[in-house]
mmCIF file of C-alpha atoms in Angstrom:
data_model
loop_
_atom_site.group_PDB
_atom_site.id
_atom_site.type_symbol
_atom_site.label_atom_id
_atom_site.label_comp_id
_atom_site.label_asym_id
_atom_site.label_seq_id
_atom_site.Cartn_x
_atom_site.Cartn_y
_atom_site.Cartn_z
ATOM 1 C CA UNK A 1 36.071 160.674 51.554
ATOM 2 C CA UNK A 2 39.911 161.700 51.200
ATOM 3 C CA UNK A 3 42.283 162.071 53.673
ATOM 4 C CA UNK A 4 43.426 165.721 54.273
ATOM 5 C CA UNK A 5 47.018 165.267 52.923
ATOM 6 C CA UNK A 6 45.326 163.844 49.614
ATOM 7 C CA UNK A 7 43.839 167.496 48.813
ATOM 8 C CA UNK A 8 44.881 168.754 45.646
ATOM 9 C CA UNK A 9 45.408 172.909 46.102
ATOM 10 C CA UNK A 10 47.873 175.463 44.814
ATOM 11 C CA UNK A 11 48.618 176.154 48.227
ATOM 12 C CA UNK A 12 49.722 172.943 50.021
ATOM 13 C CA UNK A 13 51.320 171.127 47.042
ATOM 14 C CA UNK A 14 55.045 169.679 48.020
ATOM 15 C CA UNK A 15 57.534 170.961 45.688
ATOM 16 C CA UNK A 16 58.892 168.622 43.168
ATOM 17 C CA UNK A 17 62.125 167.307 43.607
ATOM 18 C CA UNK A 18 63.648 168.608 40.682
ATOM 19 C CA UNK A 19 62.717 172.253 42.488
ATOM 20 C CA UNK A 20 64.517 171.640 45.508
ATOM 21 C CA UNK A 21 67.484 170.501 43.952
ATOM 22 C CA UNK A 22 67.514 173.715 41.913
ATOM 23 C CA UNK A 23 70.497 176.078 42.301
ATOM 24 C CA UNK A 24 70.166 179.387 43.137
ATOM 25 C CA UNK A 25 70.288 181.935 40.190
ATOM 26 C CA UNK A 26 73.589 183.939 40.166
ATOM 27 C CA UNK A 27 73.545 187.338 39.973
ATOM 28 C CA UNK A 28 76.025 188.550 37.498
ATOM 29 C CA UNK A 29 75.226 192.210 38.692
ATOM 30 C CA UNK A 30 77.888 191.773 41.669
ATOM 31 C CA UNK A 31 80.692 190.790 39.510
ATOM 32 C CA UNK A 32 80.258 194.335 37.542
ATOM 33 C CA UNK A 33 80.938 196.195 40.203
ATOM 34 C CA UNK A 34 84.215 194.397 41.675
ATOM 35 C CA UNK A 35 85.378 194.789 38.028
ATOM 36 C CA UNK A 36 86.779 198.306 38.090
ATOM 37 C CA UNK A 37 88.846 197.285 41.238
ATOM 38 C CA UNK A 38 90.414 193.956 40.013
ATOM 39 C CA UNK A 39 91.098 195.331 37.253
ATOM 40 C CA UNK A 40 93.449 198.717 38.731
ATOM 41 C CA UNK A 41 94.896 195.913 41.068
ATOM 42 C CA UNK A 42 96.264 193.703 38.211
ATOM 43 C CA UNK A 43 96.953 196.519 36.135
ATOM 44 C CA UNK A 44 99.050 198.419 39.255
ATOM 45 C CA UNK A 45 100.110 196.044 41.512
ATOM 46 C CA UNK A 46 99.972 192.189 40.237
ATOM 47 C CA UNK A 47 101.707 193.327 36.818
ATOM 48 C CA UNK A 48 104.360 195.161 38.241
ATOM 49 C CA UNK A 49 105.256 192.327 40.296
ATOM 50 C CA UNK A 50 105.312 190.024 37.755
ATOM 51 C CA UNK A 51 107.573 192.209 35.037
ATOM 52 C CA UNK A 52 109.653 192.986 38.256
ATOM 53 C CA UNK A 53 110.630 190.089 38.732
ATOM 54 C CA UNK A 54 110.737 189.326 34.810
ATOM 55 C CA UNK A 55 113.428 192.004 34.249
ATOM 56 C CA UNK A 56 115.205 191.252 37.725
ATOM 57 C CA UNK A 57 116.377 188.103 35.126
ATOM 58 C CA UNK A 58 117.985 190.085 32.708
ATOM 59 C CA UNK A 59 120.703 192.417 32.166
ATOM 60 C CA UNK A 60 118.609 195.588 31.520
ATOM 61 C CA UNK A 61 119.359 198.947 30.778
ATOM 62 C CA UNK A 62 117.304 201.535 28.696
ATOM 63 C CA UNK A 63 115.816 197.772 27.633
ATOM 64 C CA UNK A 64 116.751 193.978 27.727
ATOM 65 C CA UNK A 65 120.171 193.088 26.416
ATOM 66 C CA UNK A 66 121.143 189.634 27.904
ATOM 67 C CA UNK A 67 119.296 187.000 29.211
ATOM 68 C CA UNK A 68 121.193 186.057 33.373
ATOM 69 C CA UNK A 69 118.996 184.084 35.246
ATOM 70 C CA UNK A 70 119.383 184.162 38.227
ATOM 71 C CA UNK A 71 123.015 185.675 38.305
ATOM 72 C CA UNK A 72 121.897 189.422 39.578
ATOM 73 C CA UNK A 73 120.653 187.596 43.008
ATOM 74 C CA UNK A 74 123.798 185.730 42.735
ATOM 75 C CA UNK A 75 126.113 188.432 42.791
ATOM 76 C CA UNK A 76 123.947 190.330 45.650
ATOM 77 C CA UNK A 77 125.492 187.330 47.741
ATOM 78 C CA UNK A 78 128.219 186.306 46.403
ATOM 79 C CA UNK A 79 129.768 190.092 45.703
ATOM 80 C CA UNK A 80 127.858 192.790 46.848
ATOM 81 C CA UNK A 81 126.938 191.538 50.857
ATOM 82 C CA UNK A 82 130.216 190.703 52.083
ATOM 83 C CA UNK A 83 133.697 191.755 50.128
ATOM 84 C CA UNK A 84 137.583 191.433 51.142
ATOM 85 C CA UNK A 85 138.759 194.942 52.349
ATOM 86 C CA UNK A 86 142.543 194.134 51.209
ATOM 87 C CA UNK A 87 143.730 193.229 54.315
ATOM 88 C CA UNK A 88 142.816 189.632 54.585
ATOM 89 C CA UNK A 89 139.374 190.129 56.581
ATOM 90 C CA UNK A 90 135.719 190.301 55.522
ATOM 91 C CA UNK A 91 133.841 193.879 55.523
ATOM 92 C CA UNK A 92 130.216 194.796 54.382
ATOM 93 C CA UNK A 93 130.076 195.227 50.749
ATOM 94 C CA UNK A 94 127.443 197.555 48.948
ATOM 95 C CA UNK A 95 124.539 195.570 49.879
ATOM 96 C CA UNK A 96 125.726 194.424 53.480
ATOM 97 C CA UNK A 97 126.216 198.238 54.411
ATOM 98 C CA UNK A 98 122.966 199.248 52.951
ATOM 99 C CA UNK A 99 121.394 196.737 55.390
ATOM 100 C CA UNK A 100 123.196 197.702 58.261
ATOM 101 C CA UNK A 101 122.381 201.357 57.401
ATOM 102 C CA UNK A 102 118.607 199.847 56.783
ATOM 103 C CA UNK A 103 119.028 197.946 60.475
ATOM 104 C CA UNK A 104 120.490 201.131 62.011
ATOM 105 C CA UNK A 105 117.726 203.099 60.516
ATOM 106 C CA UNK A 106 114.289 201.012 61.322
ATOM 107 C CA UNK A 107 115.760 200.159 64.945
ATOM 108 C CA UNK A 108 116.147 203.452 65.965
ATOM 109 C CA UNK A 109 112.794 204.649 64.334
ATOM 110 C CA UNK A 110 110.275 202.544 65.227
ATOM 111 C CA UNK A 111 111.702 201.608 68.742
ATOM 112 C CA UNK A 112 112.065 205.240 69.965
ATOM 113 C CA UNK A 113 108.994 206.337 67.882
ATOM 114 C CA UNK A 114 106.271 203.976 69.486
ATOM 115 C CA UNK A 115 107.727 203.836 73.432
ATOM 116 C CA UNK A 116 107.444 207.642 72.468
ATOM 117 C CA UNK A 117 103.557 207.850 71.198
ATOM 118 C CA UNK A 118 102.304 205.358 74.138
ATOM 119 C CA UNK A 119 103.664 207.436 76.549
ATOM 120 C CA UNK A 120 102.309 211.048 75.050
ATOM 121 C CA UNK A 121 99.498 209.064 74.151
ATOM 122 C CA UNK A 122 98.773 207.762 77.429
ATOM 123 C CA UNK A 123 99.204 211.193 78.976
ATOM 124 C CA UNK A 124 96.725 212.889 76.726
ATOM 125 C CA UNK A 125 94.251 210.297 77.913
ATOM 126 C CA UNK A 126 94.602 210.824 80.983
ATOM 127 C CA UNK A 127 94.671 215.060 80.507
ATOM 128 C CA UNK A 128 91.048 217.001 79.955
ATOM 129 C CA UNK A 129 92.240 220.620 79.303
ATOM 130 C CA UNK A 130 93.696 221.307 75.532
ATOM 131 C CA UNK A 131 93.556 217.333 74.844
ATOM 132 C CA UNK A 132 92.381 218.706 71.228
ATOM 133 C CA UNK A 133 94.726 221.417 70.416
ATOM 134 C CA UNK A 134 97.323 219.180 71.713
ATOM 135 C CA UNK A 135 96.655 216.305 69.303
ATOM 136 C CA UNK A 136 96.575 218.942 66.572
ATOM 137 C CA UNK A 137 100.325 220.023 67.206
ATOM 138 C CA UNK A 138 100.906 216.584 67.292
ATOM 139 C CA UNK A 139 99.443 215.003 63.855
ATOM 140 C CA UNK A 140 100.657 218.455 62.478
ATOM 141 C CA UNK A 141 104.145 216.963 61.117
ATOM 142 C CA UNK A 142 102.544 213.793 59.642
ATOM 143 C CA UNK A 143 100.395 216.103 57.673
ATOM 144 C CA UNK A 144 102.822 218.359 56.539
ATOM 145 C CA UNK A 145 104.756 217.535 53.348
ATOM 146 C CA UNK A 146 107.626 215.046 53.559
ATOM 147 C CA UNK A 147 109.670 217.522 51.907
ATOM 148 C CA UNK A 148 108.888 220.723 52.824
ATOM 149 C CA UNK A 149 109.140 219.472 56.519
ATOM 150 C CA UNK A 150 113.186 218.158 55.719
ATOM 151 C CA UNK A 151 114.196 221.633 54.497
ATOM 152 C CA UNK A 152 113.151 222.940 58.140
ATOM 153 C CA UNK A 153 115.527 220.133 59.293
ATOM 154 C CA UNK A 154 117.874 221.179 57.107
ATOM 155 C CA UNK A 155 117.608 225.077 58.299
ATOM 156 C CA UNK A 156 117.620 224.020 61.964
ATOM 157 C CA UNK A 157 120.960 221.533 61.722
ATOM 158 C CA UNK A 158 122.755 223.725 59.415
ATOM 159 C CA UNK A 159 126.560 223.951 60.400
ATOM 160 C CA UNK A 160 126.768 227.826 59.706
ATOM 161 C CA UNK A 161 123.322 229.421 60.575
ATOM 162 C CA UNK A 162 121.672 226.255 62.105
ATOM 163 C CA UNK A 163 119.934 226.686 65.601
ATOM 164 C CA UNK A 164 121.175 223.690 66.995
ATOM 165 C CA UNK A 165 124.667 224.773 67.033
ATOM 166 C CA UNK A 166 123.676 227.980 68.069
ATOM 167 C CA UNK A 167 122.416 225.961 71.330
ATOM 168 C CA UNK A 168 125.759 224.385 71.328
ATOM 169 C CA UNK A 169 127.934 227.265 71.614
ATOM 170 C CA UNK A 170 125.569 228.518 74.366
ATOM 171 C CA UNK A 171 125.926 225.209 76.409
ATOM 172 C CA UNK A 172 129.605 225.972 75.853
ATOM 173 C CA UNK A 173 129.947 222.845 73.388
ATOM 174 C CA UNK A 174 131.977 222.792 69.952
ATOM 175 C CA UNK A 175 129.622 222.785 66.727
ATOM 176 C CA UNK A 176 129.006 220.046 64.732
ATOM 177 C CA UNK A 177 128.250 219.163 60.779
ATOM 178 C CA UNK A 178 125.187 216.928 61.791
ATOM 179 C CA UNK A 179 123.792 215.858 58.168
ATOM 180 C CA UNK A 180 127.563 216.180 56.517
ATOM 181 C CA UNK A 181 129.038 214.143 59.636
ATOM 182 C CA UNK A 182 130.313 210.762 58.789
ATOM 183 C CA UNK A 183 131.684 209.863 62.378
ATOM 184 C CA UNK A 184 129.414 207.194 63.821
ATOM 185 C CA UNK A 185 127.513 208.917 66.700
ATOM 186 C CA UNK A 186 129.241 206.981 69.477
ATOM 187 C CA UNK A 187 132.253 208.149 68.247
ATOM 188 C CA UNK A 188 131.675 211.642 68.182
ATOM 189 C CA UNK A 189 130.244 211.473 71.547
ATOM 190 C CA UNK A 190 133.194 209.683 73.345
ATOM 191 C CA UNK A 191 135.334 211.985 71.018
ATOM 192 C CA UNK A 192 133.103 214.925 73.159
ATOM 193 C CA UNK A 193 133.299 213.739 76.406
ATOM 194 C CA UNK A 194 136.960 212.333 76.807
ATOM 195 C CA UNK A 195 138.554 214.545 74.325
ATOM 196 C CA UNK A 196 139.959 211.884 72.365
ATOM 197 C CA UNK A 197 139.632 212.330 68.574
ATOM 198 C CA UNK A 198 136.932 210.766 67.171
ATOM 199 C CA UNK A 199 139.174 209.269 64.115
ATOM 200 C CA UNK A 200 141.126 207.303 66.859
ATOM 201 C CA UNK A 201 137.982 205.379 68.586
ATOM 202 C CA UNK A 202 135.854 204.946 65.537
ATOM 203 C CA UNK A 203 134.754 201.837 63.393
ATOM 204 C CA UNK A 204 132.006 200.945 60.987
ATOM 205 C CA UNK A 205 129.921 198.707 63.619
ATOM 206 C CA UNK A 206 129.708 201.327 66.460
ATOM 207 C CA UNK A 207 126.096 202.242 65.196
ATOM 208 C CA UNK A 208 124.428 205.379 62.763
ATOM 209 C CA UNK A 209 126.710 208.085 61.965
ATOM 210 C CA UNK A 210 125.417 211.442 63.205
ATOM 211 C CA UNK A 211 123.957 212.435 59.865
ATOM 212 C CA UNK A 212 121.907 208.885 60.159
ATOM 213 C CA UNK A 213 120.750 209.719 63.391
ATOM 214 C CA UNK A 214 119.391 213.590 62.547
ATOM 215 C CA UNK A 215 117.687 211.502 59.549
ATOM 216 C CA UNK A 216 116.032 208.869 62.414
ATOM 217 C CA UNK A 217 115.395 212.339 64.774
ATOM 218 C CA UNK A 218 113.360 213.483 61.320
ATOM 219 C CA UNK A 219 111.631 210.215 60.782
ATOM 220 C CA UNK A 220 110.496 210.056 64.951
ATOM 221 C CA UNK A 221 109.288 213.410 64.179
ATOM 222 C CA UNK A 222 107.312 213.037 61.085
ATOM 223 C CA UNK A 223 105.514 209.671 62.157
ATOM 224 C CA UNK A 224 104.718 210.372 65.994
ATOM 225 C CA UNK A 225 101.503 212.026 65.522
ATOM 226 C CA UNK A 226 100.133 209.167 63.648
ATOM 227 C CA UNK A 227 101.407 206.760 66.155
ATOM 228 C CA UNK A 228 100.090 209.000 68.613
ATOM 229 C CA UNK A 229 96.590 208.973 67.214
ATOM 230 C CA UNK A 230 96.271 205.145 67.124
ATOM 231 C CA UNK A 231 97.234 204.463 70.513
ATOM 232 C CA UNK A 232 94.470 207.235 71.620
ATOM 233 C CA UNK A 233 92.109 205.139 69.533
ATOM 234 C CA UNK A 234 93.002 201.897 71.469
ATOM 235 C CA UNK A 235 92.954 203.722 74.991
ATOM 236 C CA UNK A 236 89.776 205.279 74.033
ATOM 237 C CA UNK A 237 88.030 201.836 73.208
ATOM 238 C CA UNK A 238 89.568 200.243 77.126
ATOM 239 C CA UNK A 239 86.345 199.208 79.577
ATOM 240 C CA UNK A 240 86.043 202.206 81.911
ATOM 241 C CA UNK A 241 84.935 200.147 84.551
ATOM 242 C CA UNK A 242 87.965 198.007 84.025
ATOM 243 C CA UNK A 243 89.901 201.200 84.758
ATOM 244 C CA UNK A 244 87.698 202.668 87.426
ATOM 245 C CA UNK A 245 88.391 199.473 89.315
ATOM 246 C CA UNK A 246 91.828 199.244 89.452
ATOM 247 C CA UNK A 247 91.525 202.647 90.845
ATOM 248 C CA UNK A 248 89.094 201.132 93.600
ATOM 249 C CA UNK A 249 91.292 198.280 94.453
ATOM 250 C CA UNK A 250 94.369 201.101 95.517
ATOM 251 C CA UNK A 251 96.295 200.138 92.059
ATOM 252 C CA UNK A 252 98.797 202.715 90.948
ATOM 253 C CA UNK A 253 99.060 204.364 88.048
ATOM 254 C CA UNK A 254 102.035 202.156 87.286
ATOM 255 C CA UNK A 255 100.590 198.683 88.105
ATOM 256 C CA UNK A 256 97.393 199.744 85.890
ATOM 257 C CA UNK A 257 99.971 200.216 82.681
ATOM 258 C CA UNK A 258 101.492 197.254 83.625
ATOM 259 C CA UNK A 259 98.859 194.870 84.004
ATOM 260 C CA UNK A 260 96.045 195.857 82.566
ATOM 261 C CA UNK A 261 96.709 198.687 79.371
ATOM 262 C CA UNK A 262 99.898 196.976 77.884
ATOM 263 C CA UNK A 263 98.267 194.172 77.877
ATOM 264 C CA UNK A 264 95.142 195.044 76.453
ATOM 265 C CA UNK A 265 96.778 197.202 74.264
ATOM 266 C CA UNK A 266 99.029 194.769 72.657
ATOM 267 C CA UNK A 267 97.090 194.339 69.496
ATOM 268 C CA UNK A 268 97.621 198.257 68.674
ATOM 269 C CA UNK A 269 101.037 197.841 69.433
ATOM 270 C CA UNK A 270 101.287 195.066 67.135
ATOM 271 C CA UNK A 271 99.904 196.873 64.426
ATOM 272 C CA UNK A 272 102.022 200.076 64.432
ATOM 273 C CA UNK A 273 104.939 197.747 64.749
ATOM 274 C CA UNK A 274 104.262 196.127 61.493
ATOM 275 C CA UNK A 275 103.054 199.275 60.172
ATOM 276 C CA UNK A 276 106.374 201.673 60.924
ATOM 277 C CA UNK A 277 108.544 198.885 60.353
ATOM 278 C CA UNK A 278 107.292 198.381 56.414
ATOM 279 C CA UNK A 279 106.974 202.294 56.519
ATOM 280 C CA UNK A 280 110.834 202.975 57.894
ATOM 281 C CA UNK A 281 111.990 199.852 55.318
ATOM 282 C CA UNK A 282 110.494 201.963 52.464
ATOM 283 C CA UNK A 283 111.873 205.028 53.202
ATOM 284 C CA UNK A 284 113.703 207.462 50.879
ATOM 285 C CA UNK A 285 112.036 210.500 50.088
ATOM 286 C CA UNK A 286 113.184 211.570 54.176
ATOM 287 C CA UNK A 287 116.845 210.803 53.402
ATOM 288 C CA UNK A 288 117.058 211.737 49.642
ATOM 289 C CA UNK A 289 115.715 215.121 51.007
ATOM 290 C CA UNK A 290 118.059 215.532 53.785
ATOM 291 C CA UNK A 291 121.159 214.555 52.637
ATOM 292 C CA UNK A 292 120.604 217.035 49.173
ATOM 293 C CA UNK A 293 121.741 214.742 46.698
ATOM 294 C CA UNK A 294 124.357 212.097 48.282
ATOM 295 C CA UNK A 295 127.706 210.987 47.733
ATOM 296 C CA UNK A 296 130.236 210.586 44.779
ATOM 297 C CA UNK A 297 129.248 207.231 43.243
ATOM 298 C CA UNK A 298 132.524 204.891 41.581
ATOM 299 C CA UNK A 299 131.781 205.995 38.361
ATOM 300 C CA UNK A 300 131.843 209.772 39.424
ATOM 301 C CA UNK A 301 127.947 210.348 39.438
ATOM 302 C CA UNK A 302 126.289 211.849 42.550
ATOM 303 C CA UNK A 303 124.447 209.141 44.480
ATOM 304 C CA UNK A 304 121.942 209.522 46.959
ATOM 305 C CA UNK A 305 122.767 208.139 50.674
ATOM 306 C CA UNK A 306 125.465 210.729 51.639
ATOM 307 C CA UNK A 307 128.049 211.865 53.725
ATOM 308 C CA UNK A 308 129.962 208.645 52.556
ATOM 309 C CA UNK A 309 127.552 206.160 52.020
ATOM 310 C CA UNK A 310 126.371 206.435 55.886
ATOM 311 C CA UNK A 311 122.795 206.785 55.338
ATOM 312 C CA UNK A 312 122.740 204.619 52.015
ATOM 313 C CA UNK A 313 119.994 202.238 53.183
ATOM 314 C CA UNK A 314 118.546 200.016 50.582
ATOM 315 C CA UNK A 315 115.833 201.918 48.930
ATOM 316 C CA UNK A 316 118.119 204.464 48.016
ATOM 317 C CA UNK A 317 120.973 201.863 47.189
ATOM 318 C CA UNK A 318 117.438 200.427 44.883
ATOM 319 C CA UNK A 319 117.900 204.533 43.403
ATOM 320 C CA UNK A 320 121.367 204.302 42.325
ATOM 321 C CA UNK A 321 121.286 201.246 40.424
ATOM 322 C CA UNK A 322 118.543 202.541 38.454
ATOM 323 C CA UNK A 323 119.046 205.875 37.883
ATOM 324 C CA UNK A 324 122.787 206.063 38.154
ATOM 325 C CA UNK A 325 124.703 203.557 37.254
ATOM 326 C CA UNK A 326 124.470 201.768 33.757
ATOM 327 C CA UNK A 327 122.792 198.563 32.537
ATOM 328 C CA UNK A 328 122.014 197.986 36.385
ATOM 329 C CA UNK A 329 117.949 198.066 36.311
ATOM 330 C CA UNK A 330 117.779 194.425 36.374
ATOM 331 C CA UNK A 331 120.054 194.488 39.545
ATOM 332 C CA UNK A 332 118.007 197.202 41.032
ATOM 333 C CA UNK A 333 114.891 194.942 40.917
ATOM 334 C CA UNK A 334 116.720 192.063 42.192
ATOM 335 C CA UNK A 335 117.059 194.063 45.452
ATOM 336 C CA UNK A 336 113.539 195.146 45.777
ATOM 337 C CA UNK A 337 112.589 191.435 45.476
ATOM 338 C CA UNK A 338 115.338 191.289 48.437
ATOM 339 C CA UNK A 339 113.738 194.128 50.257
ATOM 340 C CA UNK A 340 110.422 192.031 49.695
ATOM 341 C CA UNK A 341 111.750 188.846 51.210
ATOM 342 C CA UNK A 342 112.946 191.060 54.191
ATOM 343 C CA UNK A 343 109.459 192.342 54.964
ATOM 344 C CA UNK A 344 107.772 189.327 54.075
ATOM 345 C CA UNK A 345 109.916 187.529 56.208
ATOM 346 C CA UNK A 346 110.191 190.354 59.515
ATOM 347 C CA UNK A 347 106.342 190.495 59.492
ATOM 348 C CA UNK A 348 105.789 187.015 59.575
ATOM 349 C CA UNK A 349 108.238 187.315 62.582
ATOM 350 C CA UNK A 350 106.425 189.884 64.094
ATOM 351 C CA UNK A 351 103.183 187.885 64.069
ATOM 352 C CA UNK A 352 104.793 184.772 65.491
ATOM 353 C CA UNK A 353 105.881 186.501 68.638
ATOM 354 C CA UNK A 354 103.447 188.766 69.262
ATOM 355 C CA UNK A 355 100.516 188.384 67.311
ATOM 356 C CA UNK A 356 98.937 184.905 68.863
ATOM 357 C CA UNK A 357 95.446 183.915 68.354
ATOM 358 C CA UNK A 358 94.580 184.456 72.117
ATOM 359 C CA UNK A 359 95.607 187.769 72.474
ATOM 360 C CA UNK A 360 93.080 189.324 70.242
ATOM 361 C CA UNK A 361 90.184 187.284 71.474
#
């Protein structure tokens, strides 16, 4: 008689080693369908890169003409970021003011634009009646076109028929140029307020000249609905009970934001950081619209980045080496591979101090 485990069947037979060492069979199928994608990402985005970079080695204009290494990045520091003004002391060059314009431009943006949307947003939380129409008017500028939105701006700040110097003159103020206004904005306003003229008390490190800050006033007011929306998704998505607590345990209003949204809403604060920062870094079409062309270049073309250079930031400072000056392509790319290394190296930043491990668990 045979033991049980001896039986021979179809059914109980222990599969062969070779069979359990068997691979499963790849299905080829997948790979077919992430095709289309990889291949619009090298063909758009990996490529570019690449021949970026590639012609950020030569002297290019219409098409290579001399092989220089490294030398455009080389001149963007050694010749461009910090020059001799004549007088024996060191001023921004081309480069160095297009970052301070860049620094003067991104500060004021995204600082003043998210304090801004966590407070509305917060408050339309917290409101039942028109909550809807409300967010509507808000998200209304982000969804209007870039351009057609900076010809209001220009109607509204125009020195002759503009209504902000018509509210001015009725506050009894003098009217101002706004977008065609040099004068750093300190300037003007100690100018205002102590009568001094603003010539006397200005220099190129008190801050944004009055055109750059109506140009920040237009960015704040183009991106706020959008920053406004994403903080109403991260207060929606807060425990209630968390919330209904604090209100149980005599917390006020101000100790709740404190202590328990900020913190919890650090992650979405995080991400519209990185977000607007990137966003304000790539800017032009806002201040090639606004300022209507630009300046008068060296070589006698109009640039964009006008009155004087004072909103020149370095997208549009990217603009004028391509399009306007000659045989300077391959310096153009060399500072969008700088403008790269600056976002690279400010998100990175922004994820060190903010963006630990913990705080998203």
């Amino acid at each position: 008689m045979k033991a049980p485990g001896a039986m021979h069947g179809s059914g109980n037979a222990a599969p062969s080693a070779p069979a359990r060492r068997r691979k499963p069979r790849t299905d080829w199928s997948a790979y077919l369908y992430v095709f289309p994608a990889t291949v619009l990402l090298l063909v758009f985005s990996i490529w570019p890169l690449f021949f970026g970079f590639w012609i950020s080695l030569w002297k290019w204009g219409i098409g290579p003409q001399k092989f220089v290494g490294f030398a455009n990045y080389a001149a963007i520091f050694t010749r461009d970021l910090v020059q001799d003004n004549g007088a024996g002391t060191l001023a921004p060059g081309p480069i160095g003011q297009a970052l301070l314009n860049t620094a003067y431009y991104v500060a004021g943006s995204v600082a003043v634009s998210i304090v801004l949307a966590f407070v509305l947003a917060y408050l339309l939380f917290r409101i039942k009646t028109f909550r809807n129409t409300l967010q509507s008017l808000f998200f209304l500028p982000y969804a209007t076109t870039i351009v057609a939105s900076a010809l209001v701006f220009i109607w509204i700040f125009d020195p002759q028929r503009g209504i902000a110097n018509a509210v001015l003159k009725g506050l009894g103020l003098p009217a101002q140029t706004w977008l065609l206004d040099p004068t750093p904005a300190a300037a003007r306003f100690i100018s205002l307020v102590t009568g001094t003229p603003a010539a006397e008390v200005a220099n190129p490190y008190m801050g944004p000249s009055v055109a750059m800050c109506v140009v920040i006033l237009f960015n704040i007011w183009n991106t706020l609905g959008f920053s406004i929306m994403i903080y109403l998704s991260g207060l929606a998505s807060l425990p209630a009970e968390l919330l209904d607590a604090c209100a149980l345990d005599g917390a006020g209003e101000r100790q709740t934001i404190r202590h328990i949204v900020l913190p919890l809403m650090k992650p979405t604060t995080l991400f519209l950081l990185m977000y607007s920062t990137v966003h304000s870094f790539k800017s032009f079409t806002p201040i090639f619209s606004l300022t209507q062309g630009g300046f008068s270049g060296g070589n006698g073309t109009q640039e964009a980045g006008g009155p004087l250079g004072t909103t020149n930031v370095l997208t549009t400072e990217i603009f004028n080496n391509f399009y306007q000056r000659q045989d300077q392509v391959g310096y153009a790319s060399a500072v969008s591979f700088l403008l790269l290394a600056l976002l690279i190296t400010l998100t990175l930043v922004q994820f060190r101090l903010l963006g630990r491990r913990s705080d998203f668990d």
